[in-house]
Amino acid sequence: MRRFFTLGFGTSDTSTIRMALSSSIQNPSAFRLPLRRHHHLPHSNSFGGAASFSRFKPLRCVSSLAVAPSSRILVQNPIVEMDGDEMTRVIWKMIKDKLIYPYLELDVKYFDLGLLNRDATDDHVTVESAEATLKYNVAIKCATITPDEARVKEFNLKSMWRSPNGTIRNILNGTVFREPILCKNIPRIVPGWKKPICIGRHAFGDQYRATDAVIHGPGKLKMIFVPDDGEQLELNVYDFKGPGVALAMYNVDESIRGFAESSMAMAYQKQWPLYLSTKNTILKKYDGRFKDIFQEVYEEKWKEKFEESSIWYEHRLIDDMVAYAMKSEGGYVWACKNYDGDVQSDMLAQGFGSLGLMTSVLLSSDGKTLEAEAAHGTVTRHYRLHQRGQETSTNSIASIFAWTRGLEHRAKLDSNEKLMEFVKNLESACIETVESGKMTKDLALLIHGPKVSREFYLNTEEFIDAVAQKLVEKNPALCS
């Protein structure tokens, strides 16, 4: 397949690119774009070691158009691709080469969010990828490393960069929705869950933007708000008799309203009821604000649409909602505050079987902009094996579904029926492959137990090849 690239900004040698482009027209295999590829060890990067970084300007964005025969499906508008780290980066390339590019004529705005490139660009590449997502409305993201102190030392980073997901969420101002991928032969810890549960996590504020402090001795804790105009508000919080801790957190009406809009848009799209959970009996003003704004948005914009579709919106206390979730059969959207969503989404994943069978999308408040990714991390342990040349059995399903959910949104925005059909075929190819008994080790363990033998699972590439074969069977016209 031939690909034509146009460089964005932050490139090092445009004459080299032009020469490569020229030769690729005659000989596609000769084309080698000098992309800054991620390697786990900073002293083994593609440019010959960490000390050589200064010789190159970091690559932030590449725009590529995969030019294909007429049998391939034309995707009219671009998507933003955000590359990632470690084992997920390895399988990401396999997915593109085996499941995406052979079928789609696709314009990709590529951003390398690998940790080394974020460091080289002072994390500007993350901001720029989010801004591109706002422009093109669809992004598909590979899992990325959020560095801690150990990673800073390991990669010799300039700084302990913030979570890329957090940065992107703040710019897109959306809600993170996670939903299980159901396979009939994968046992569920909660057997009563017959239908998916889509959990929406408010991705702004609360504990994640809080200010906390250790109190070292007796004294008075006060909270003071100084308005731009008007009288100062001073609240007495606690009279400490000894050491302790304190926390101040916040949220804003604009973000809560966007959360409500996103949640109702998702419920309406799925034609499922929507539940919001809070603890407004205790946090009467804080959580009460969430409850009030959700009700306002529902009454103003969504009530009539919901009733016409025989679905509903309801507020529930978080403890009541958790109990309901455990005994329900599923089939609804559950809107959670930031911390609740963080906790309950992992509970949901394990209850349905595995984090490897969980989709994750970030949807903007207007429902127009979507970023899709896998719900799990970079699978570091498998990457260590991969580096040593050992066999891995890494579950790629969530990463494949990141592509399908992003492309599904592109298909909806563009009214592209052929692309929508391809997306459905790729998702069903994944599920049918697992249901036929072909799966990676993590899923085989759920079925066969901790002593599962090698005959019951495929390695990383074998599984993607099995999905590719199933996809060929579903798209014979595109493969002729």
XYZ file of C-alpha atoms in Angstrom:
480
model
C 0.000 0.000 0.000
C 1.253 3.464 -0.822
C 0.960 6.284 1.686
C 1.511 9.960 1.025
C 2.538 12.109 3.969
C 2.476 15.830 4.471
C 4.409 17.056 7.438
C 2.901 19.238 10.101
C 5.199 21.294 12.308
C 8.279 20.407 14.339
C 10.026 18.376 11.603
C 13.750 18.243 11.065
C 14.559 17.923 7.363
C 11.877 18.676 4.785
C 14.215 17.992 1.834
C 14.664 14.441 3.114
C 10.895 14.082 3.312
C 10.380 15.324 -0.247
C 12.998 12.892 -1.558
C 11.388 10.041 0.325
C 7.987 10.987 -1.033
C 9.312 11.113 -4.573
C 10.948 7.703 -4.336
C 7.901 6.179 -2.658
C 5.751 6.894 -5.678
C 7.985 4.583 -7.697
C 8.865 2.227 -4.870
C 6.559 2.269 -1.820
C 8.892 0.068 0.222
C 11.651 2.656 -0.146
C 9.669 5.235 1.813
C 11.015 5.659 5.327
C 9.624 8.689 7.094
C 11.977 9.600 9.964
C 9.312 9.503 12.620
C 10.467 9.663 16.184
C 9.629 6.170 17.358
C 9.358 5.274 21.035
C 11.686 2.748 22.586
C 11.490 1.692 26.201
C 15.106 2.472 27.094
C 16.158 6.070 26.490
C 19.632 4.943 25.395
C 18.283 2.769 22.592
C 16.082 5.199 20.697
C 15.968 5.253 16.928
C 18.277 8.233 16.701
C 21.168 6.505 18.416
C 20.782 7.328 22.093
C 19.415 9.931 24.448
C 22.330 12.274 23.848
C 21.400 12.598 20.181
C 17.934 14.103 20.814
C 19.296 17.636 20.444
C 20.202 16.990 16.818
C 16.540 16.663 15.860
C 13.504 18.804 16.311
C 10.771 16.643 17.853
C 8.018 15.528 15.530
C 4.629 16.700 16.728
C 2.208 16.006 13.909
C 2.189 14.121 10.630
C -0.747 14.090 8.236
C -0.953 10.916 6.174
C -3.317 9.842 3.449
C -3.491 6.118 2.773
C -4.224 6.025 -0.952
C -5.962 2.795 -1.799
C -7.642 1.066 -4.716
C -11.263 1.904 -5.380
C -12.365 -1.211 -3.471
C -11.281 0.381 -0.206
C -13.807 2.429 1.742
C -13.323 6.171 1.438
C -13.398 8.039 4.753
C -14.260 11.589 3.691
C -12.892 13.503 6.670
C -9.720 13.119 8.760
C -9.221 11.424 12.086
C -6.624 12.281 14.723
C -4.360 9.401 15.749
C -2.494 9.584 19.062
C 0.255 6.984 19.294
C 1.341 5.632 22.661
C 3.801 3.553 24.642
C 5.217 0.094 25.298
C 3.246 -3.051 24.405
C 0.140 -1.173 23.357
C 2.260 0.735 20.829
C 3.449 -2.582 19.388
C -0.069 -3.966 18.955
C -1.296 -0.551 17.749
C 0.868 -0.873 14.634
C -0.307 -4.449 14.036
C -3.924 -3.307 14.224
C -3.358 -0.534 11.690
C -1.413 -2.737 9.281
C -3.681 -5.788 9.444
C -7.176 -4.477 10.253
C -7.455 -0.809 9.249
C -5.258 0.237 6.317
C -6.115 -2.746 4.061
C -9.772 -1.672 4.108
C -9.914 2.106 4.466
C -8.745 5.090 2.444
C -8.038 7.248 5.429
C -6.590 10.699 6.122
C -4.786 10.504 9.476
C -3.472 13.435 11.508
C -0.765 11.638 13.466
C 0.567 12.757 16.855
C 3.257 10.802 18.705
C 2.248 10.795 22.373
C 4.969 8.318 23.292
C 6.622 9.434 26.522
C 9.939 10.390 24.909
C 8.234 12.622 22.353
C 6.107 14.274 25.035
C 9.321 14.986 26.887
C 11.072 16.289 23.761
C 8.176 18.668 23.002
C 7.677 19.724 26.642
C 4.275 18.011 26.385
C 3.074 20.507 23.755
C 2.325 17.564 21.469
C -0.440 16.458 23.865
C -2.098 19.871 23.825
C -1.792 20.085 20.046
C -3.351 16.638 19.595
C -6.333 17.690 21.721
C -6.720 20.921 19.749
C -6.650 18.907 16.514
C -9.364 16.678 17.975
C -11.577 19.734 18.491
C -10.968 20.653 14.849
C -11.624 17.240 13.281
C -14.054 15.882 15.927
C -12.628 12.337 16.039
C -9.501 11.040 17.796
C -8.249 7.492 18.345
C -5.698 7.130 21.127
C -3.220 4.410 22.080
C -2.519 3.828 25.775
C 0.221 6.059 27.202
C 2.528 6.144 30.225
C 1.783 8.650 32.973
C 5.227 9.069 34.555
C 5.898 8.696 38.263
C 9.258 9.232 39.972
C 10.560 5.860 38.807
C 9.637 6.601 35.184
C 11.255 10.045 35.346
C 14.508 8.386 36.364
C 14.136 5.500 33.906
C 13.588 7.762 30.883
C 15.740 10.655 32.114
C 12.765 13.008 31.699
C 12.867 16.782 32.051
C 9.751 16.741 34.212
C 7.103 14.466 35.691
C 4.613 15.216 32.926
C 0.894 15.180 33.662
C -1.387 12.406 32.488
C -2.076 12.866 28.754
C -5.625 11.684 29.376
C -6.136 14.387 32.004
C -4.787 17.081 29.677
C -6.988 15.929 26.809
C -10.078 15.700 29.042
C -9.607 19.236 30.308
C -9.318 20.613 26.755
C -12.229 18.635 25.325
C -14.318 19.218 28.483
C -16.167 15.972 28.081
C -17.322 12.859 29.871
C -15.500 9.519 29.834
C -17.830 6.620 29.012
C -16.735 3.036 29.602
C -18.671 0.021 28.435
C -17.939 -3.739 28.465
C -17.463 -5.848 25.353
C -19.576 -8.959 25.862
C -18.490 -12.425 24.702
C -20.815 -15.342 25.425
C -18.052 -17.715 26.519
C -16.268 -15.315 28.897
C -17.628 -15.902 32.430
C -18.819 -12.893 34.433
C -18.175 -12.447 38.122
C -21.652 -10.884 38.275
C -23.631 -13.503 36.320
C -26.845 -11.479 36.403
C -25.399 -8.849 34.062
C -26.947 -9.862 30.749
C -26.674 -6.454 29.038
C -23.853 -3.889 28.999
C -23.709 -1.069 31.545
C -22.230 2.161 30.195
C -20.630 4.185 32.975
C -20.040 7.903 32.446
C -17.335 9.549 34.562
C -17.323 13.323 34.956
C -13.746 14.167 33.978
C -13.272 17.482 35.768
C -12.647 18.756 39.286
C -13.485 17.260 42.699
C -10.626 15.258 44.289
C -8.616 15.352 41.058
C -8.133 19.117 41.232
C -8.307 19.438 44.999
C -5.904 21.188 47.344
C -4.989 19.100 50.381
C -2.753 19.700 53.366
C -1.378 18.001 56.458
C -2.301 19.874 59.632
C 0.513 19.605 62.159
C -1.160 20.929 65.287
C -4.107 22.708 66.913
C -5.744 25.599 65.081
C -8.748 26.775 63.113
C -9.363 25.757 59.496
C -11.295 28.298 57.450
C -12.392 28.489 53.829
C -12.496 31.949 52.269
C -13.913 33.018 48.907
C -12.963 36.475 47.660
C -15.283 37.548 44.807
C -14.167 39.941 42.063
C -16.902 42.222 43.300
C -19.035 41.871 46.392
C -18.591 40.753 49.954
C -16.062 38.111 51.004
C -17.442 34.720 52.081
C -15.742 33.093 55.080
C -16.646 29.639 56.381
C -15.408 27.966 59.557
C -14.500 24.388 58.610
C -12.988 22.777 61.729
C -11.293 23.581 65.015
C -8.312 21.196 65.143
C -7.285 19.995 68.613
C -4.277 18.150 67.189
C -2.685 16.937 63.928
C -4.878 15.938 60.986
C -5.524 16.504 57.294
C -7.653 18.907 55.264
C -8.997 19.057 51.725
C -10.630 21.740 49.588
C -12.164 20.841 46.235
C -14.424 22.457 43.689
C -16.419 22.136 40.501
C -18.056 24.607 38.135
C -21.563 24.875 36.709
C -20.305 24.945 33.116
C -18.551 21.597 33.463
C -21.434 19.986 35.369
C -23.828 21.163 32.663
C -21.543 19.693 29.997
C -21.479 16.433 31.968
C -25.269 16.375 31.987
C -25.471 17.118 28.250
C -22.936 14.382 27.388
C -24.663 11.818 29.596
C -28.096 12.496 28.156
C -26.754 12.499 24.604
C -25.144 9.099 25.204
C -28.287 7.636 26.790
C -30.448 8.926 23.944
C -28.011 7.589 21.346
C -28.104 4.141 22.952
C -31.834 4.362 23.738
C -31.098 3.356 27.335
C -32.312 4.933 30.598
C -29.920 7.256 32.454
C -29.121 7.311 36.174
C -27.090 9.961 38.016
C -25.599 8.944 41.374
C -24.557 11.421 44.101
C -24.494 11.692 47.902
C -26.650 14.815 48.053
C -28.081 13.795 51.445
C -24.653 14.542 52.953
C -23.188 17.070 50.500
C -26.438 18.999 50.202
C -24.961 21.975 48.332
C -22.052 20.341 46.482
C -23.732 17.179 45.225
C -27.064 18.976 45.297
C -25.716 21.236 42.547
C -25.072 18.189 40.333
C -28.603 16.940 40.968
C -30.197 20.334 40.251
C -28.265 20.995 37.028
C -28.979 17.514 35.669
C -32.686 18.043 36.337
C -32.612 21.464 34.643
C -30.890 20.100 31.531
C -33.294 17.167 31.388
C -36.397 19.344 31.692
C -35.153 21.960 29.214
C -33.762 19.768 26.426
C -34.239 16.036 26.854
C -37.447 15.102 28.653
C -39.630 15.079 25.549
C -37.064 13.095 23.526
C -36.609 10.550 26.310
C -40.346 10.041 26.767
C -40.847 9.588 23.023
C -38.226 6.812 23.143
C -39.702 5.226 26.306
C -36.504 5.841 28.272
C -36.058 7.946 31.407
C -33.665 9.915 33.593
C -33.495 9.374 37.361
C -31.267 10.548 40.230
C -30.231 7.998 42.855
C -28.040 8.021 45.944
C -24.661 6.412 45.213
C -25.141 3.599 47.761
C -28.599 2.814 46.403
C -27.248 2.896 42.839
C -24.410 0.487 43.613
C -26.885 -1.966 45.139
C -29.178 -1.596 42.120
C -26.253 -2.127 39.722
C -25.292 -5.419 41.361
C -28.796 -6.880 41.093
C -29.820 -5.409 37.720
C -29.381 -7.115 34.348
C -27.723 -4.016 32.837
C -28.831 -1.983 29.854
C -28.487 1.604 31.127
C -26.105 4.581 31.324
C -24.771 5.393 34.797
C -23.479 8.964 35.263
C -20.911 9.205 38.081
C -19.007 12.054 39.659
C -15.261 12.006 39.030
C -14.079 9.799 41.915
C -17.132 7.531 41.854
C -16.610 6.948 38.137
C -12.939 6.130 38.660
C -13.801 3.446 41.220
C -17.022 2.059 39.772
C -15.686 1.713 36.216
C -13.006 -0.727 37.437
C -15.620 -2.613 39.451
C -17.712 -2.791 36.296
C -14.799 -4.063 34.204
C -13.992 -6.888 36.613
C -17.645 -7.753 37.079
C -18.035 -8.229 33.340
C -14.784 -10.186 33.037
C -11.732 -8.097 32.191
C -10.306 -4.598 31.636
C -9.161 -6.043 28.315
C -12.829 -6.198 27.325
C -13.738 -2.585 28.043
C -14.234 0.350 25.681
C -13.497 3.936 26.697
C -14.635 7.081 24.874
C -14.457 10.746 25.832
C -17.498 12.596 24.487
C -17.774 16.380 24.424
C -20.829 18.105 25.856
C -22.256 18.881 22.402
C -21.917 15.238 21.369
C -19.910 16.212 18.279
C -16.328 15.522 19.389
C -15.190 12.068 20.513
C -11.862 10.558 21.564
C -11.685 6.757 21.804
C -9.041 4.692 23.598
C -8.496 1.389 25.385
C -9.523 1.348 29.039
C -6.291 -0.341 30.166
C -2.657 0.757 30.428
C 0.461 0.125 28.355
C 0.944 -3.509 29.537
C 4.503 -2.929 30.766
C 5.097 -6.504 31.939
C 4.409 -7.876 28.454
C 6.592 -5.189 26.909
C 9.532 -6.325 29.036
C 9.073 -9.827 27.576
C 8.748 -8.401 24.057
C 12.022 -6.487 24.483
C 13.781 -9.724 25.397
C 12.382 -11.424 22.306
C 10.030 -13.652 24.302
C 6.501 -14.590 23.304
C 3.633 -12.452 24.587
C -0.100 -13.009 24.630
C -1.457 -9.479 24.905
C -5.170 -8.831 24.531
C -5.659 -6.304 21.709
C -9.465 -6.199 21.742
C -9.817 -2.928 23.669
C -7.305 -1.266 21.329
C -9.175 -2.585 18.282
C -12.408 -1.211 19.744
C -10.712 2.154 20.228
C -10.376 2.240 16.445
C -13.920 1.008 15.831
C -15.565 3.470 18.240
C -13.615 6.371 16.756
C -14.422 5.302 13.202
C -18.055 4.721 14.167
C -18.294 8.348 15.282
C -16.628 9.467 12.040
C -19.197 7.413 10.113
C -22.079 9.039 12.000
C -20.777 12.567 11.431
C -20.181 11.897 7.728
C -23.290 9.715 7.160
C -20.914 7.063 5.797
C -22.905 3.820 5.677
C -20.062 1.735 4.223
C -17.723 2.790 7.011
C -20.400 2.023 9.604
C -20.852 -1.461 8.141
C -17.085 -2.041 8.237
C -16.967 -0.983 11.902
C -19.736 -3.433 12.811
C -17.965 -6.208 10.903
C -14.661 -5.560 12.678
C -16.287 -5.556 16.115
C -18.209 -8.747 15.402
C -15.015 -10.319 13.982
C -13.317 -9.732 17.357
C -16.205 -11.144 19.355
C -16.753 -14.146 17.074
C -13.039 -14.965 17.161
C -13.155 -15.174 20.967
C -16.444 -17.078 20.953
C -14.918 -19.619 18.539
C -12.276 -20.412 21.181
C -9.427 -18.299 19.784
C -8.257 -15.831 22.421
C -5.298 -14.440 24.339
C -4.063 -15.879 27.632
C -5.872 -13.419 29.930
C -9.236 -14.564 28.580
C -8.243 -18.235 28.501
C -7.409 -17.957 32.216
C -10.986 -16.837 32.903
C -12.337 -19.942 31.181
C -9.756 -22.643 32.008
C -8.317 -21.411 35.299
C -4.763 -20.608 36.467
C -3.196 -23.773 35.024
C -4.270 -23.073 31.436
C -1.982 -24.765 28.901
C -0.521 -23.171 25.759
C -2.930 -24.989 23.436
C -5.848 -22.913 24.756
C -4.567 -19.457 23.807
C -2.888 -17.532 20.983
C 0.041 -15.167 21.158
C -0.324 -11.441 20.468
C 0.082 -11.535 16.699
C -1.728 -14.848 16.228
C -4.862 -13.377 17.780
C -4.789 -10.282 15.550
C -4.233 -12.575 12.553
C -7.262 -14.644 13.598
C -9.393 -11.485 13.768
C -8.008 -10.421 10.381
C -9.035 -13.754 8.866
C -12.535 -13.430 10.291
C -12.720 -9.882 8.922
C -11.742 -11.121 5.445
C -14.668 -13.538 5.585
C -17.016 -10.660 6.412
C -15.631 -8.284 3.745
C -14.937 -10.459 0.675
C -15.737 -7.626 -1.753
C -13.053 -5.414 -0.209
C -10.446 -8.159 -0.403
C -10.984 -9.192 -4.021
